[in-house]
Amino acid sequence: MSDIAELMDRFESVFGGPPTFAVRAPGRVNLIGEHTDYNDGFVFPAAIDYDVRIVGRPRDDGKVRLWSALFGRRAQFGLGADRRSLRAGWSNYVRGVAVILGGEEYPLRGMDAILDGSVPLSSGLSSSAALEVASCLAFECAGEFSIEPKRRALLCQRAEREFVGVQCGIMDQFISSLGRADHALMIDTRTLDFKAVPLPSSGVSIVIGNTNKPRGLVDSEYNRRRAECEAGVAAIRASAPHAAALRDVSMDLLDANRHVLSDVVYRRCRHVISENVRVLESVRALEAGDLTRFGRLMNESHDSLRDDYEVSCSELDAMVEAARAVIGVYGSRMTGAGFGGCTVSLVADEAVERFRESVGQEYQRRTGREAAFYACRASAGAERLL
Ligand code: ADP
Ligand code: MG
């Protein structure tokens, strides 16, 4: 990806004259707390130093002219237009943000803008949320208004749900908007309260492994898991009326209701309930500097996603197993919705090279696919750079 200086040069050659603002918004990796967000539970993501960048300049005629450096393509729309583009699907994330902001009566201005990004697309690192949050910040710069970061996250989530049409939770836009350098954020997805927890400043790295397996079943299976969780809560509520979501159900309450649940629904609920406990424990482990315990919780999370929630796949399992066999790895798990995408591992710095080599080879031997690895640092959330 081009750095900001290069993007500013590209802006001059595409649109003529200098840009007046530049922004970035990061992708994210969820360290632990998977499939808990739509159950009002806890998640624990970090923003990563892979991001979407937008360099732009306002226009006074209400037009938004975009150039995607990644796709080498243009797109254009007028503020107030609420149609999705079929040809330039990538522009819908920007259009969606414009539609939502326009509906909230922010003083939107048009702009010329060039966008580029280093977040791998469709790999579960949330390039879409990074693009939405960067777009929102770009409109803030162009129109000279500013939106409080939590509200920005909620507006961008609405753009993805209402305009793009993906029924996502709040985690991705939240962490992209509010991330903090060298911290992970424990987010209560019910109240949107959060706690920034420092990651070790040296000695360990977060290593993301991309299985490069397209996430095939993810939409239909995702909807089915949501329905199974809802069915679980509905059955439990008959004897425990306070249970509005699985967040309100303890393991004891679940077990007391086992006879009213099918085996599948029971196991889905067990994953979500145990995962919420693991998130809270992992925060305590990190605060106590106990990386061994943190890594063990990551491993348990993966095993629960594989066995109880059944959202892993042979590629994710192969990569996680290869990672756990490397000395210096504290823990490894799938991250994101599953059925492909990425793993996240906590790795001692001195073991990172060994990790890349050995996991890459073993993964290819077992699956025939080439892995990609990204060693990352926890980065700041969306920010204006110019
Ligand atoms: P994920 O959010 O897991 O990366 P999605 O399918 O939700 O996957 O979003 C990926 C889409 O976001 C891409 O297909 C593209 O349309 C858009 N996108 C993300 N980053 C960029 C970028 N740098 N430039 C243009 N479009 C992007
Ligand atoms: Mg996405």
XYZ file of C-alpha atoms and ligand atoms in Angstrom:
414
model
C 0.000 0.000 0.000
C 1.119 3.548 -0.668
C 2.044 5.682 2.323
C 0.340 9.015 2.890
C 2.932 11.067 0.957
C 2.510 8.802 -2.070
C -1.269 8.978 -1.774
C -1.085 12.773 -1.699
C 0.951 12.687 -4.926
C -1.576 10.315 -6.458
C -4.344 12.682 -5.421
C -2.629 15.532 -7.289
C -2.282 13.475 -10.434
C -5.855 12.105 -10.339
C -7.730 15.247 -9.263
C -5.257 18.115 -9.745
C -4.121 20.386 -6.894
C -3.303 19.378 -3.337
C -5.599 17.505 -0.910
C -6.683 19.230 2.306
C -7.097 16.238 4.585
C -5.877 12.677 5.140
C -7.363 10.093 7.504
C -6.806 6.485 8.521
C -8.958 3.852 10.220
C -7.616 0.443 11.255
C -8.759 -3.128 10.762
C -8.927 -5.297 13.839
C -8.217 -8.661 15.330
C -10.400 -10.149 18.022
C -8.128 -11.718 20.658
C -10.968 -13.617 22.335
C -14.776 -13.432 22.589
C -16.103 -14.952 19.365
C -19.805 -15.134 18.460
C -20.609 -13.400 21.732
C -21.499 -9.980 20.308
C -25.003 -10.849 19.102
C -25.660 -12.468 22.473
C -25.093 -9.159 24.344
C -21.757 -10.545 25.539
C -18.106 -9.497 25.783
C -15.460 -9.146 23.088
C -11.768 -8.308 23.367
C -10.378 -6.934 20.092
C -7.361 -4.797 19.237
C -7.059 -2.366 16.334
C -4.125 -3.374 14.112
C -1.523 -1.449 12.167
C -3.153 -2.411 8.874
C -5.600 0.263 7.823
C -7.676 2.071 5.214
C -6.479 5.559 4.266
C -8.365 8.341 2.539
C -6.831 11.545 1.203
C -9.278 14.177 -0.001
C -10.527 17.715 -0.573
C -14.068 19.075 -0.201
C -16.239 20.082 -3.194
C -19.082 22.556 -3.194
C -21.350 20.908 -5.769
C -22.480 17.972 -3.575
C -20.609 15.394 -5.675
C -18.430 12.679 -4.195
C -15.756 11.533 -6.649
C -13.704 8.561 -5.520
C -10.612 6.842 -6.834
C -9.749 3.402 -5.442
C -5.995 2.874 -5.629
C -6.536 -0.792 -4.815
C -8.886 -1.479 -7.705
C -7.594 1.275 -10.020
C -11.165 2.465 -10.526
C -13.309 5.534 -10.173
C -16.781 5.908 -8.713
C -18.996 8.952 -8.350
C -22.258 9.774 -6.623
C -24.251 12.791 -5.510
C -25.036 13.460 -1.844
C -28.673 12.571 -1.372
C -28.488 9.654 -3.825
C -29.407 6.469 -2.014
C -28.788 3.831 -4.693
C -26.232 1.095 -4.313
C -23.625 0.690 -7.051
C -23.556 -2.683 -8.759
C -20.359 -2.001 -10.686
C -18.243 -0.475 -7.900
C -19.223 -2.531 -4.864
C -16.359 -1.034 -2.855
C -17.952 2.430 -3.127
C -21.098 1.256 -1.323
C -19.359 1.496 2.037
C -18.698 5.204 1.365
C -22.194 5.754 -0.077
C -23.753 4.020 2.935
C -21.934 6.295 5.368
C -23.046 9.357 3.355
C -26.666 8.182 3.406
C -26.670 7.569 7.167
C -24.897 10.865 7.982
C -27.240 12.726 5.615
C -30.246 11.213 7.405
C -28.873 12.526 10.710
C -28.550 16.014 9.241
C -24.825 16.427 9.548
C -23.597 19.253 7.255
C -22.213 16.971 4.562
C -20.086 18.349 1.754
C -19.026 16.583 -1.415
C -15.392 15.647 -1.909
C -12.734 14.340 -4.228
C -10.988 11.469 -2.480
C -8.497 8.750 -3.124
C -8.591 5.646 -0.975
C -6.228 2.794 -0.363
C -5.801 0.133 2.274
C -3.533 -2.537 3.692
C -6.210 -4.567 5.501
C -6.548 -7.851 3.575
C -10.027 -7.965 2.062
C -12.635 -10.460 3.188
C -10.277 -12.242 5.576
C -12.062 -11.485 8.813
C -9.886 -8.481 9.734
C -12.744 -6.129 8.958
C -11.547 -4.073 6.045
C -15.198 -3.075 5.557
C -15.463 -1.432 8.984
C -12.089 0.273 8.418
C -13.403 1.684 5.133
C -16.655 2.879 6.730
C -14.945 4.528 9.683
C -12.318 6.156 7.433
C -15.133 7.385 5.162
C -16.999 8.871 8.111
C -13.894 10.699 9.283
C -13.288 11.934 5.718
C -16.825 13.400 5.609
C -16.163 14.989 9.018
C -13.015 16.636 7.647
C -14.692 17.771 4.417
C -17.751 19.193 6.211
C -15.799 20.545 9.200
C -17.850 18.793 11.832
C -16.855 16.086 14.273
C -18.621 13.066 15.652
C -17.857 11.536 19.022
C -16.036 8.195 18.361
C -18.671 5.904 19.937
C -21.432 7.567 17.960
C -19.299 7.348 14.823
C -19.029 3.589 15.354
C -22.808 3.261 15.707
C -23.466 5.304 12.558
C -20.964 3.207 10.569
C -22.551 0.008 11.861
C -25.893 1.317 10.578
C -24.293 2.004 7.175
C -23.206 -1.636 6.971
C -26.517 -3.021 8.210
C -28.985 -0.706 6.512
C -27.161 0.198 3.304
C -24.644 -2.539 2.515
C -27.001 -5.152 3.967
C -24.708 -7.131 6.303
C -26.225 -7.760 9.749
C -22.994 -7.145 11.671
C -22.563 -6.535 15.404
C -20.921 -3.388 16.791
C -17.427 -4.760 17.508
C -15.705 -3.963 14.208
C -16.717 -0.338 13.845
C -16.259 0.219 17.585
C -12.647 -0.928 17.702
C -11.778 0.790 14.416
C -13.121 4.053 15.814
C -11.953 3.762 19.447
C -8.871 1.511 19.348
C -5.864 2.524 21.422
C -2.172 1.941 20.607
C -0.678 -0.995 22.543
C -4.050 -1.832 24.114
C -6.880 -4.239 23.504
C -10.428 -3.102 24.349
C -12.741 -5.267 26.404
C -16.158 -4.191 25.154
C -19.484 -4.957 26.769
C -21.630 -5.175 23.645
C -24.824 -4.658 25.686
C -23.913 -1.347 27.307
C -21.018 -0.309 25.016
C -18.912 0.306 28.115
C -15.327 -0.619 27.478
C -12.024 -1.009 29.211
C -8.625 -0.482 27.559
C -6.180 -3.143 28.743
C -2.461 -2.680 28.029
C -0.766 -5.359 25.968
C 2.811 -6.259 26.922
C 5.047 -3.516 25.514
C 7.785 -5.957 24.536
C 8.517 -9.649 24.353
C 5.390 -10.881 22.546
C 3.687 -10.317 19.225
C 0.198 -10.803 17.945
C 0.588 -12.884 14.789
C -2.321 -13.216 12.405
C -2.316 -16.164 10.031
C -4.476 -15.995 6.923
C -5.660 -19.431 5.779
C -6.489 -17.948 2.369
C -9.544 -20.152 2.431
C -12.546 -18.158 1.178
C -15.217 -17.920 3.856
C -17.812 -19.976 2.035
C -20.667 -20.988 4.326
C -20.316 -18.033 6.560
C -23.564 -16.153 5.848
C -26.053 -19.008 6.088
C -24.293 -20.656 9.030
C -23.974 -17.318 10.827
C -27.727 -16.792 10.595
C -28.351 -20.335 11.762
C -26.110 -19.863 14.836
C -27.958 -16.667 15.717
C -31.267 -18.510 15.488
C -29.963 -21.394 17.637
C -28.862 -18.958 20.348
C -32.267 -17.267 20.257
C -33.994 -20.630 20.515
C -31.844 -21.445 23.556
C -32.728 -18.195 25.317
C -36.429 -18.590 24.506
C -36.522 -22.087 26.053
C -34.593 -21.012 29.159
C -36.747 -17.907 29.615
C -39.751 -20.109 30.346
C -38.264 -20.820 33.791
C -35.944 -17.801 34.097
C -37.818 -14.698 32.862
C -34.833 -12.382 33.494
C -32.867 -14.052 30.657
C -33.105 -11.541 27.813
C -30.003 -12.911 26.058
C -27.397 -15.643 26.623
C -25.417 -12.949 28.418
C -27.866 -13.386 31.310
C -27.545 -17.176 31.477
C -24.986 -18.817 33.785
C -23.568 -22.277 33.180
C -25.623 -23.557 36.134
C -28.824 -22.157 34.665
C -27.971 -23.678 31.301
C -27.360 -27.076 32.868
C -30.609 -26.876 34.834
C -32.368 -26.426 31.486
C -30.535 -29.084 29.560
C -33.660 -31.258 29.296
C -35.576 -28.545 27.404
C -32.814 -27.995 24.820
C -31.737 -30.091 21.872
C -28.136 -31.300 22.043
C -27.098 -28.844 19.305
C -28.727 -25.836 20.968
C -27.249 -26.861 24.321
C -23.740 -26.927 22.839
C -24.211 -23.587 21.041
C -25.273 -22.001 24.330
C -22.407 -23.650 26.194
C -19.934 -22.045 23.806
C -21.345 -18.547 24.230
C -21.627 -18.760 28.008
C -18.159 -20.249 28.483
C -16.682 -17.757 25.998
C -18.036 -14.792 27.974
C -16.366 -16.196 31.093
C -13.124 -16.671 29.148
C -13.121 -13.027 28.006
C -13.421 -11.785 31.589
C -10.727 -14.203 32.735
C -8.423 -13.247 29.897
C -8.650 -9.581 30.894
C -7.619 -10.535 34.421
C -4.801 -12.717 33.083
C -3.450 -9.890 30.930
C -3.697 -7.399 33.786
C -1.735 -9.825 35.957
C 0.875 -10.285 33.214
C 0.008 -13.993 33.013
C 0.487 -14.702 29.311
C 0.520 -18.446 29.831
C -2.989 -18.275 31.229
C -4.075 -15.881 28.485
C -2.754 -18.290 25.850
C -4.525 -21.231 27.437
C -7.816 -19.314 27.301
C -7.222 -18.613 23.598
C -6.733 -22.335 23.027
C -9.896 -23.179 24.964
C -11.805 -20.625 22.919
C -10.755 -22.299 19.692
C -11.630 -25.755 20.940
C -15.078 -24.557 21.995
C -15.658 -22.872 18.607
C -14.562 -26.076 16.874
C -16.459 -28.611 18.986
C -19.470 -26.832 20.495
C -20.151 -23.998 18.064
C -18.893 -25.838 14.970
C -17.724 -22.784 13.044
C -14.118 -23.847 12.444
C -12.939 -25.758 9.350
C -10.082 -28.102 8.509
C -7.850 -25.224 7.352
C -8.314 -23.212 10.565
C -7.780 -26.330 12.670
C -4.626 -27.275 10.744
C -3.152 -23.796 11.190
C -4.002 -23.653 14.889
C -2.525 -27.105 15.508
C 0.668 -26.215 13.643
C 0.920 -22.983 15.654
C 0.493 -24.691 19.008
C 3.356 -27.072 18.164
C 5.833 -24.168 17.911
C 7.855 -23.464 21.038
C 7.250 -19.887 22.167
C 3.556 -19.869 21.222
C 1.315 -19.032 24.180
C -1.953 -19.736 22.428
C -3.639 -19.865 19.046
C -7.231 -19.716 17.856
C -9.448 -18.919 14.907
C -10.615 -15.310 14.860
C -13.661 -13.823 13.152
C -16.833 -15.631 12.199
C -15.087 -18.815 11.025
C -15.312 -21.209 8.066
C -12.028 -19.761 6.751
C -10.361 -16.402 7.295
C -7.675 -15.946 9.920
C -6.146 -17.316 13.095
C -4.605 -15.209 15.856
C -1.662 -16.394 17.933
C 0.255 -14.906 20.820
C 3.917 -15.546 20.079
C 7.166 -14.744 21.921
C 9.109 -12.237 19.803
C 12.067 -14.569 19.441
C 9.771 -17.269 18.032
C 8.032 -15.185 15.343
C 10.367 -16.134 12.478
C 10.272 -19.788 13.479
C 6.508 -19.531 13.641
C 6.169 -18.156 10.110
C 8.406 -20.816 8.664
C 7.141 -23.814 10.516
C 3.403 -22.987 10.485
C 3.609 -21.963 6.820
C 5.218 -25.267 5.834
C 3.054 -27.494 7.952
C -0.114 -25.690 6.847
C 0.795 -26.095 3.196
C 1.672 -29.752 3.707
C -1.689 -30.434 5.321
C -3.984 -28.313 3.163
C -2.138 -27.586 -0.092
C -2.745 -23.868 0.521
C -0.307 -21.029 0.992
C -0.690 -19.116 4.275
C 0.068 -15.428 4.790
C 1.231 -14.017 8.115
C 0.946 -10.527 9.560
C 2.826 -9.700 12.752
C 1.029 -6.686 14.127
C 0.979 -4.138 16.869
C -2.157 -2.833 18.515
C -2.720 0.551 16.909
C -4.738 3.685 17.578
C -8.289 3.984 16.270
C -9.354 6.287 13.454
C -7.366 9.519 13.239
C -6.791 12.531 11.056
C -3.254 12.608 9.670
C -3.414 15.925 7.725
P -13.873 -7.977 5.721
O -14.599 -6.864 6.394
O -13.772 -9.204 6.555
O -12.535 -7.577 5.188
P -16.049 -7.724 3.861
O -16.537 -8.610 2.785
O -16.992 -7.332 4.930
O -14.745 -8.412 4.451
O -15.524 -6.353 3.212
C -14.598 -6.371 2.139
C -14.972 -5.313 1.111
O -14.666 -3.986 1.606
C -14.166 -5.419 -0.170
O -14.710 -6.362 -1.047
C -14.252 -4.000 -0.715
O -15.477 -3.788 -1.381
C -14.256 -3.146 0.539
N -12.899 -2.657 0.837
C -12.162 -2.912 1.930
N -10.968 -2.282 1.882
C -10.947 -1.593 0.728
C -9.983 -0.732 0.071
N -8.786 -0.482 0.605
N -10.320 -0.194 -1.112
C -11.530 -0.455 -1.678
N -12.459 -1.246 -1.125
C -12.185 -1.821 0.063
Mg -16.653 -6.886 6.943
